Amino acid sequence: MAFELERKLMVEQQLKSRGIKDKSVLTAMENVERHLFIGEHMRERAYDDCALPIGEGQTISQPYMVAIMTELLELKGNEKVLEIGTGSGYQSAILSRLASEVYTIERIKPLALKAEDLFKKLGYANIRVVISDGTLGLPEQAPFDGIIVTAAAPEIPETLARQLKIGGRLVIPVGSRYSQILYQVKNTPSGISTSMSTYCVFVPLIGEYGWGEAGEEQ
Ligand code: SAH
């Protein structure tokens, strides 16, 4: 099946049918070529309803998870957004179409360099890739309208909540190493408000305010 048709079906069967409503999110997911962010040997599975391996023990998230997380960022088009966990770069590419500036942090250098190269080739010019521990955020570019963490955290890192503008949103999976709940955290004028979304399973966020390499909370 042609990839374009597969993307249309993905949007209908995996996203709209499960309640994704934000038109700009649906349009971005219909347009970004997910198969280009995946190794050639896995491309025919690119639009399957699941996460897929991208090397270095990491995964590209399930399309539905990318959509719901992006929807929870509530983007209008002119925002400055931070992503933690570049991975394949697919989520950053979606964000790049929905916000004006995207910063994305990856701790594994080969993944960061590969994604950066792909952004150049595909013309995603408003994405900056940073190689570092994303649990520290990106203080030199803060505050952000939105922060999205695409790896599982043991708790909400305060460092990240503090880098949100007033009215800003942080979307993050929080829980154990093996199952989590997706949270939307808002920085309101009267303080932080937190709401739960759905159950999910992400690879661990590893760093100072995440998990240790060996699995213990730091
Ligand atoms: N958003 C990605 C999903 C990547 S999986 C995509 O669309 O493909 C999660 C990624 O988070 C992995 O690449 C992992 O290396 C990275 N990661 C884990 N802990 C991190 C940290 N503290 N800082 C930056 N990246 C981290």
PDB file of C-alpha atoms and ligand atoms in Angstrom:
ATOM      1  CA  MET A   1       0.000   0.000   0.000  1.00  0.00           C
ATOM      2  CA  ALA A   2       1.257   3.501  -0.759  1.00  0.00           C
ATOM      3  CA  PHE A   3       2.529   5.306   2.336  1.00  0.00           C
ATOM      4  CA  GLU A   4       0.189   8.260   1.729  1.00  0.00           C
ATOM      5  CA  LEU A   5      -2.846   6.009   1.879  1.00  0.00           C
ATOM      6  CA  GLU A   6      -1.469   4.254   4.954  1.00  0.00           C
ATOM      7  CA  ARG A   7      -1.184   7.642   6.663  1.00  0.00           C
ATOM      8  CA  LYS A   8      -4.806   8.501   5.833  1.00  0.00           C
ATOM      9  CA  LEU A   9      -5.936   5.182   7.290  1.00  0.00           C
ATOM     10  CA  MET A  10      -3.752   5.713  10.367  1.00  0.00           C
ATOM     11  CA  VAL A  11      -5.460   9.059  10.994  1.00  0.00           C
ATOM     12  CA  GLU A  12      -8.971   7.604  10.568  1.00  0.00           C
ATOM     13  CA  GLN A  13      -8.558   4.262  12.318  1.00  0.00           C
ATOM     14  CA  GLN A  14      -6.026   4.999  15.053  1.00  0.00           C
ATOM     15  CA  LEU A  15      -6.481   8.691  15.845  1.00  0.00           C
ATOM     16  CA  LYS A  16      -9.968  10.032  14.997  1.00  0.00           C
ATOM     17  CA  SER A  17     -11.691   6.850  16.153  1.00  0.00           C
ATOM     18  CA  ARG A  18      -9.964   7.154  19.551  1.00  0.00           C
ATOM     19  CA  GLY A  19     -10.987  10.754  20.078  1.00  0.00           C
ATOM     20  CA  ILE A  20      -8.155  12.904  18.697  1.00  0.00           C
ATOM     21  CA  LYS A  21      -9.961  16.077  17.589  1.00  0.00           C
ATOM     22  CA  ASP A  22      -7.373  18.830  17.110  1.00  0.00           C
ATOM     23  CA  LYS A  23      -7.449  19.449  13.341  1.00  0.00           C
ATOM     24  CA  SER A  24      -3.905  20.749  13.170  1.00  0.00           C
ATOM     25  CA  VAL A  25      -2.608  17.627  14.953  1.00  0.00           C
ATOM     26  CA  LEU A  26      -4.527  15.363  12.550  1.00  0.00           C
ATOM     27  CA  THR A  27      -3.209  17.312   9.548  1.00  0.00           C
ATOM     28  CA  ALA A  28       0.391  17.131  10.777  1.00  0.00           C
ATOM     29  CA  MET A  29       0.089  13.375  11.353  1.00  0.00           C
ATOM     30  CA  GLU A  30      -1.387  12.964   7.885  1.00  0.00           C
ATOM     31  CA  ASN A  31       1.528  14.829   6.332  1.00  0.00           C
ATOM     32  CA  VAL A  32       4.706  13.888   8.209  1.00  0.00           C
ATOM     33  CA  GLU A  33       6.347  10.892   6.549  1.00  0.00           C
ATOM     34  CA  ARG A  34       6.725   8.589   9.528  1.00  0.00           C
ATOM     35  CA  HIS A  35       8.383   5.853   7.439  1.00  0.00           C
ATOM     36  CA  LEU A  36      11.416   8.116   6.865  1.00  0.00           C
ATOM     37  CA  PHE A  37      12.112   8.149  10.620  1.00  0.00           C
ATOM     38  CA  ILE A  38      12.371   4.355  10.759  1.00  0.00           C
ATOM     39  CA  GLY A  39      15.098   1.970   9.558  1.00  0.00           C
ATOM     40  CA  GLU A  40      14.540   0.696   6.012  1.00  0.00           C
ATOM     41  CA  HIS A  41      14.006  -2.899   7.083  1.00  0.00           C
ATOM     42  CA  MET A  42      11.002  -1.840   9.237  1.00  0.00           C
ATOM     43  CA  ARG A  43       9.408   0.638   6.860  1.00  0.00           C
ATOM     44  CA  GLU A  44       6.452  -1.484   5.870  1.00  0.00           C
ATOM     45  CA  ARG A  45       5.455  -1.437   9.558  1.00  0.00           C
ATOM     46  CA  ALA A  46       5.819   2.348   9.900  1.00  0.00           C
ATOM     47  CA  TYR A  47       2.065   3.042  10.145  1.00  0.00           C
ATOM     48  CA  ASP A  48       1.227   0.079  12.401  1.00  0.00           C
ATOM     49  CA  ASP A  49      -0.653   0.809  15.616  1.00  0.00           C
ATOM     50  CA  CYS A  50       2.386   0.337  17.877  1.00  0.00           C
ATOM     51  CA  ALA A  51       5.807   1.594  18.946  1.00  0.00           C
ATOM     52  CA  LEU A  52       8.761   0.340  16.871  1.00  0.00           C
ATOM     53  CA  PRO A  53      12.492  -0.101  17.601  1.00  0.00           C
ATOM     54  CA  ILE A  54      14.838   2.644  16.340  1.00  0.00           C
ATOM     55  CA  GLY A  55      18.175   1.267  17.592  1.00  0.00           C
ATOM     56  CA  GLU A  56      20.167   1.926  20.805  1.00  0.00           C
ATOM     57  CA  GLY A  57      17.393   0.087  22.710  1.00  0.00           C
ATOM     58  CA  GLN A  58      14.954   2.969  22.068  1.00  0.00           C
ATOM     59  CA  THR A  59      11.590   3.218  20.289  1.00  0.00           C
ATOM     60  CA  ILE A  60       9.529   5.567  18.154  1.00  0.00           C
ATOM     61  CA  SER A  61       6.214   6.007  19.992  1.00  0.00           C
ATOM     62  CA  GLN A  62       2.891   4.599  18.785  1.00  0.00           C
ATOM     63  CA  PRO A  63       1.149   7.122  16.466  1.00  0.00           C
ATOM     64  CA  TYR A  64      -1.813   7.487  18.868  1.00  0.00           C
ATOM     65  CA  MET A  65       0.557   8.345  21.736  1.00  0.00           C
ATOM     66  CA  VAL A  66       2.292  11.007  19.585  1.00  0.00           C
ATOM     67  CA  ALA A  67      -1.114  12.465  18.690  1.00  0.00           C
ATOM     68  CA  ILE A  68      -2.570  12.582  22.206  1.00  0.00           C
ATOM     69  CA  MET A  69       0.609  14.066  23.682  1.00  0.00           C
ATOM     70  CA  THR A  70       0.738  16.697  20.958  1.00  0.00           C
ATOM     71  CA  GLU A  71      -2.954  17.513  21.463  1.00  0.00           C
ATOM     72  CA  LEU A  72      -2.334  17.981  25.217  1.00  0.00           C
ATOM     73  CA  LEU A  73       0.291  20.638  24.401  1.00  0.00           C
ATOM     74  CA  GLU A  74      -2.587  22.776  23.015  1.00  0.00           C
ATOM     75  CA  LEU A  75      -0.485  24.474  20.331  1.00  0.00           C
ATOM     76  CA  LYS A  76      -1.789  27.317  18.169  1.00  0.00           C
ATOM     77  CA  GLY A  77       1.252  27.872  15.955  1.00  0.00           C
ATOM     78  CA  ASN A  78       3.440  30.551  17.490  1.00  0.00           C
ATOM     79  CA  GLU A  79       4.868  28.670  20.471  1.00  0.00           C
ATOM     80  CA  LYS A  80       8.336  27.844  21.677  1.00  0.00           C
ATOM     81  CA  VAL A  81       8.400  24.165  22.583  1.00  0.00           C
ATOM     82  CA  LEU A  82      10.910  21.846  24.257  1.00  0.00           C
ATOM     83  CA  GLU A  83      10.946  18.094  23.658  1.00  0.00           C
ATOM     84  CA  ILE A  84      12.956  15.716  25.833  1.00  0.00           C
ATOM     85  CA  GLY A  85      13.820  12.462  24.051  1.00  0.00           C
ATOM     86  CA  THR A  86      14.452  13.186  20.356  1.00  0.00           C
ATOM     87  CA  GLY A  87      14.799   9.492  19.480  1.00  0.00           C
ATOM     88  CA  SER A  88      13.930   9.098  15.788  1.00  0.00           C
ATOM     89  CA  GLY A  89      12.934  12.772  15.468  1.00  0.00           C
ATOM     90  CA  TYR A  90       9.352  11.936  14.435  1.00  0.00           C
ATOM     91  CA  GLN A  91       7.672  13.724  17.342  1.00  0.00           C
ATOM     92  CA  SER A  92       9.904  16.767  16.758  1.00  0.00           C
ATOM     93  CA  ALA A  93       8.853  16.835  13.101  1.00  0.00           C
ATOM     94  CA  ILE A  94       5.176  16.850  14.142  1.00  0.00           C
ATOM     95  CA  LEU A  95       5.879  19.685  16.594  1.00  0.00           C
ATOM     96  CA  SER A  96       7.810  21.601  13.983  1.00  0.00           C
ATOM     97  CA  ARG A  97       4.594  21.996  11.961  1.00  0.00           C
ATOM     98  CA  LEU A  98       2.536  23.145  14.929  1.00  0.00           C
ATOM     99  CA  ALA A  99       4.850  25.540  16.774  1.00  0.00           C
ATOM    100  CA  SER A 100       7.293  28.229  15.684  1.00  0.00           C
ATOM    101  CA  GLU A 101      10.424  27.019  17.507  1.00  0.00           C
ATOM    102  CA  VAL A 102      11.253  23.480  18.616  1.00  0.00           C
ATOM    103  CA  TYR A 103      14.165  22.522  20.858  1.00  0.00           C
ATOM    104  CA  THR A 104      14.722  18.805  21.304  1.00  0.00           C
ATOM    105  CA  ILE A 105      17.161  17.134  23.707  1.00  0.00           C
ATOM    106  CA  GLU A 106      18.587  13.633  23.285  1.00  0.00           C
ATOM    107  CA  ARG A 107      21.145  11.959  25.558  1.00  0.00           C
ATOM    108  CA  ILE A 108      22.287   9.306  23.025  1.00  0.00           C
ATOM    109  CA  LYS A 109      24.602  11.044  20.575  1.00  0.00           C
ATOM    110  CA  PRO A 110      24.162   8.763  17.509  1.00  0.00           C
ATOM    111  CA  LEU A 111      20.355   9.167  17.693  1.00  0.00           C
ATOM    112  CA  ALA A 112      20.659  12.954  18.054  1.00  0.00           C
ATOM    113  CA  LEU A 113      23.025  13.235  15.078  1.00  0.00           C
ATOM    114  CA  LYS A 114      20.872  10.990  12.899  1.00  0.00           C
ATOM    115  CA  ALA A 115      17.738  13.011  13.686  1.00  0.00           C
ATOM    116  CA  GLU A 116      19.553  16.291  13.078  1.00  0.00           C
ATOM    117  CA  ASP A 117      20.721  15.043   9.700  1.00  0.00           C
ATOM    118  CA  LEU A 118      17.181  13.999   8.781  1.00  0.00           C
ATOM    119  CA  PHE A 119      15.744  17.403   9.764  1.00  0.00           C
ATOM    120  CA  LYS A 120      18.258  19.040   7.428  1.00  0.00           C
ATOM    121  CA  LYS A 121      17.472  16.679   4.562  1.00  0.00           C
ATOM    122  CA  LEU A 122      13.711  17.038   4.960  1.00  0.00           C
ATOM    123  CA  GLY A 123      13.766  20.813   5.487  1.00  0.00           C
ATOM    124  CA  TYR A 124      12.551  20.969   9.096  1.00  0.00           C
ATOM    125  CA  ALA A 125      14.360  24.250   9.693  1.00  0.00           C
ATOM    126  CA  ASN A 126      12.838  25.324  13.037  1.00  0.00           C
ATOM    127  CA  ILE A 127      14.162  22.373  15.089  1.00  0.00           C
ATOM    128  CA  ARG A 128      17.343  22.628  17.200  1.00  0.00           C
ATOM    129  CA  VAL A 129      18.844  19.405  18.543  1.00  0.00           C
ATOM    130  CA  VAL A 130      20.771  19.478  21.816  1.00  0.00           C
ATOM    131  CA  ILE A 131      22.791  16.550  23.176  1.00  0.00           C
ATOM    132  CA  SER A 132      22.470  16.540  26.967  1.00  0.00           C
ATOM    133  CA  ASP A 133      20.491  15.350  29.979  1.00  0.00           C
ATOM    134  CA  GLY A 134      16.999  16.637  29.263  1.00  0.00           C
ATOM    135  CA  THR A 135      15.834  16.196  32.856  1.00  0.00           C
ATOM    136  CA  LEU A 136      17.617  19.505  33.469  1.00  0.00           C
ATOM    137  CA  GLY A 137      15.546  21.179  30.749  1.00  0.00           C
ATOM    138  CA  LEU A 138      17.119  23.948  28.699  1.00  0.00           C
ATOM    139  CA  PRO A 139      17.453  26.932  31.067  1.00  0.00           C
ATOM    140  CA  GLU A 140      19.170  29.118  28.450  1.00  0.00           C
ATOM    141  CA  GLN A 141      16.067  28.978  26.226  1.00  0.00           C
ATOM    142  CA  ALA A 142      13.405  28.940  28.959  1.00  0.00           C
ATOM    143  CA  PRO A 143      10.596  29.759  29.516  1.00  0.00           C
ATOM    144  CA  PHE A 144       8.628  27.531  27.108  1.00  0.00           C
ATOM    145  CA  ASP A 145       4.964  27.473  26.092  1.00  0.00           C
ATOM    146  CA  GLY A 146       5.109  23.695  26.002  1.00  0.00           C
ATOM    147  CA  ILE A 147       7.414  20.922  27.212  1.00  0.00           C
ATOM    148  CA  ILE A 148       6.901  17.313  26.115  1.00  0.00           C
ATOM    149  CA  VAL A 149       8.794  14.418  27.651  1.00  0.00           C
ATOM    150  CA  THR A 150       8.741  11.298  25.485  1.00  0.00           C
ATOM    151  CA  ALA A 151      10.330   8.976  28.042  1.00  0.00           C
ATOM    152  CA  ALA A 152       8.977   7.695  31.369  1.00  0.00           C
ATOM    153  CA  ALA A 153       9.772   9.708  34.491  1.00  0.00           C
ATOM    154  CA  PRO A 154       9.581   8.460  38.111  1.00  0.00           C
ATOM    155  CA  GLU A 155       7.996  11.792  39.060  1.00  0.00           C
ATOM    156  CA  ILE A 156       7.361  15.223  37.552  1.00  0.00           C
ATOM    157  CA  PRO A 157      10.780  16.928  37.447  1.00  0.00           C
ATOM    158  CA  GLU A 158      10.387  20.302  39.133  1.00  0.00           C
ATOM    159  CA  THR A 159      13.196  21.679  36.982  1.00  0.00           C
ATOM    160  CA  LEU A 160      10.932  21.252  33.947  1.00  0.00           C
ATOM    161  CA  ALA A 161       7.770  22.661  35.535  1.00  0.00           C
ATOM    162  CA  ARG A 162       9.828  25.736  36.460  1.00  0.00           C
ATOM    163  CA  GLN A 163      10.786  26.285  32.804  1.00  0.00           C
ATOM    164  CA  LEU A 164       7.159  26.787  31.720  1.00  0.00           C
ATOM    165  CA  LYS A 165       5.681  30.210  30.976  1.00  0.00           C
ATOM    166  CA  ILE A 166       2.572  31.147  32.921  1.00  0.00           C
ATOM    167  CA  GLY A 167      -0.137  29.276  31.023  1.00  0.00           C
ATOM    168  CA  GLY A 168       2.455  26.797  29.681  1.00  0.00           C
ATOM    169  CA  ARG A 169       1.847  23.018  29.462  1.00  0.00           C
ATOM    170  CA  LEU A 170       4.125  20.094  30.350  1.00  0.00           C
ATOM    171  CA  VAL A 171       3.099  16.676  28.990  1.00  0.00           C
ATOM    172  CA  ILE A 172       4.868  13.756  30.630  1.00  0.00           C
ATOM    173  CA  PRO A 173       4.432  10.033  31.340  1.00  0.00           C
ATOM    174  CA  VAL A 174       4.988   9.364  35.058  1.00  0.00           C
ATOM    175  CA  GLY A 175       5.032   6.063  36.902  1.00  0.00           C
ATOM    176  CA  SER A 176       7.147   2.928  37.238  1.00  0.00           C
ATOM    177  CA  ARG A 177       9.757   1.842  34.706  1.00  0.00           C
ATOM    178  CA  TYR A 178       7.227  -0.464  33.054  1.00  0.00           C
ATOM    179  CA  SER A 179       3.907   1.397  33.077  1.00  0.00           C
ATOM    180  CA  GLN A 180       2.934   5.007  33.453  1.00  0.00           C
ATOM    181  CA  ILE A 181       0.119   7.523  33.354  1.00  0.00           C
ATOM    182  CA  LEU A 182       0.283  10.458  30.979  1.00  0.00           C
ATOM    183  CA  TYR A 183      -0.033  13.803  32.767  1.00  0.00           C
ATOM    184  CA  GLN A 184      -0.708  17.333  31.591  1.00  0.00           C
ATOM    185  CA  VAL A 185       0.820  19.829  34.003  1.00  0.00           C
ATOM    186  CA  LYS A 186      -0.190  23.493  33.667  1.00  0.00           C
ATOM    187  CA  ASN A 187       1.638  26.429  35.135  1.00  0.00           C
ATOM    188  CA  THR A 188      -1.274  28.682  36.111  1.00  0.00           C
ATOM    189  CA  PRO A 189      -1.074  32.113  37.780  1.00  0.00           C
ATOM    190  CA  SER A 190      -2.206  30.413  41.003  1.00  0.00           C
ATOM    191  CA  GLY A 191       0.318  27.557  40.797  1.00  0.00           C
ATOM    192  CA  ILE A 192       0.785  24.141  39.175  1.00  0.00           C
ATOM    193  CA  SER A 193      -2.322  22.148  38.187  1.00  0.00           C
ATOM    194  CA  THR A 194      -2.072  18.510  37.140  1.00  0.00           C
ATOM    195  CA  SER A 195      -4.511  16.339  35.214  1.00  0.00           C
ATOM    196  CA  MET A 196      -4.290  12.674  34.220  1.00  0.00           C
ATOM    197  CA  SER A 197      -4.854  11.445  30.704  1.00  0.00           C
ATOM    198  CA  THR A 198      -4.248   7.808  29.729  1.00  0.00           C
ATOM    199  CA  TYR A 199      -2.149   4.769  30.638  1.00  0.00           C
ATOM    200  CA  CYS A 200       1.015   4.351  28.601  1.00  0.00           C
ATOM    201  CA  VAL A 201       4.370   2.560  28.359  1.00  0.00           C
ATOM    202  CA  PHE A 202       7.561   4.476  27.530  1.00  0.00           C
ATOM    203  CA  VAL A 203      11.273   3.726  27.673  1.00  0.00           C
ATOM    204  CA  PRO A 204      12.836   5.241  30.818  1.00  0.00           C
ATOM    205  CA  LEU A 205      13.923   8.850  31.173  1.00  0.00           C
ATOM    206  CA  ILE A 206      17.516   8.470  32.354  1.00  0.00           C
ATOM    207  CA  GLY A 207      19.259  11.364  34.067  1.00  0.00           C
ATOM    208  CA  GLU A 208      19.684  13.497  37.122  1.00  0.00           C
ATOM    209  CA  TYR A 209      15.930  13.927  37.721  1.00  0.00           C
ATOM    210  CA  GLY A 210      14.939  10.652  36.058  1.00  0.00           C
ATOM    211  CA  TRP A 211      15.978   7.015  36.483  1.00  0.00           C
ATOM    212  CA  GLY A 212      19.556   5.845  36.974  1.00  0.00           C
ATOM    213  CA  GLU A 213      21.263   3.749  34.284  1.00  0.00           C
ATOM    214  CA  ALA A 214      20.734   0.640  36.434  1.00  0.00           C
ATOM    215  CA  GLY A 215      17.064   1.298  37.171  1.00  0.00           C
ATOM    216  CA  GLU A 216      17.057   3.042  40.526  1.00  0.00           C
ATOM    217  CA  GLU A 217      15.347   6.403  40.993  1.00  0.00           C
ATOM    218  CA  GLN A 218      17.982   9.139  41.365  1.00  0.00           C
TER     219      GLN A 218
HETATM  220  N1  SAH B   1      10.128  11.231  20.631  1.00  0.00           N
HETATM  221  C1  SAH B   1      10.797  10.052  20.129  1.00  0.00           C
HETATM  222  C2  SAH B   1      10.622   8.875  21.069  1.00  0.00           C
HETATM  223  C3  SAH B   1      11.946   8.504  21.580  1.00  0.00           C
HETATM  224  S1  SAH B   1      12.058   7.264  22.820  1.00  0.00           S
HETATM  225  C4  SAH B   1      10.383   9.725  18.710  1.00  0.00           C
HETATM  226  O1  SAH B   1       9.498  10.391  18.168  1.00  0.00           O
HETATM  227  O2  SAH B   1      11.003   8.844  18.099  1.00  0.00           O
HETATM  228  C5  SAH B   1      12.729   8.204  24.144  1.00  0.00           C
HETATM  229  C6  SAH B   1      14.058   8.853  23.927  1.00  0.00           C
HETATM  230  O3  SAH B   1      14.387   9.558  25.113  1.00  0.00           O
HETATM  231  C7  SAH B   1      15.224   7.884  23.678  1.00  0.00           C
HETATM  232  O4  SAH B   1      15.849   8.198  22.474  1.00  0.00           O
HETATM  233  C8  SAH B   1      16.144   8.118  24.875  1.00  0.00           C
HETATM  234  O5  SAH B   1      17.520   8.005  24.572  1.00  0.00           O
HETATM  235  C9  SAH B   1      15.783   9.536  25.252  1.00  0.00           C
HETATM  236  N2  SAH B   1      16.111   9.920  26.636  1.00  0.00           N
HETATM  237  C10 SAH B   1      15.986   9.206  27.765  1.00  0.00           C
HETATM  238  N3  SAH B   1      16.373   9.934  28.832  1.00  0.00           N
HETATM  239  C11 SAH B   1      16.769  11.149  28.359  1.00  0.00           C
HETATM  240  C12 SAH B   1      17.281  12.350  28.944  1.00  0.00           C
HETATM  241  N4  SAH B   1      17.473  12.469  30.264  1.00  0.00           N
HETATM  242  N5  SAH B   1      17.573  13.391  28.148  1.00  0.00           N
HETATM  243  C13 SAH B   1      17.391  13.316  26.808  1.00  0.00           C
HETATM  244  N6  SAH B   1      16.917  12.218  26.186  1.00  0.00           N
HETATM  245  C14 SAH B   1      16.600  11.149  26.938  1.00  0.00           C
END
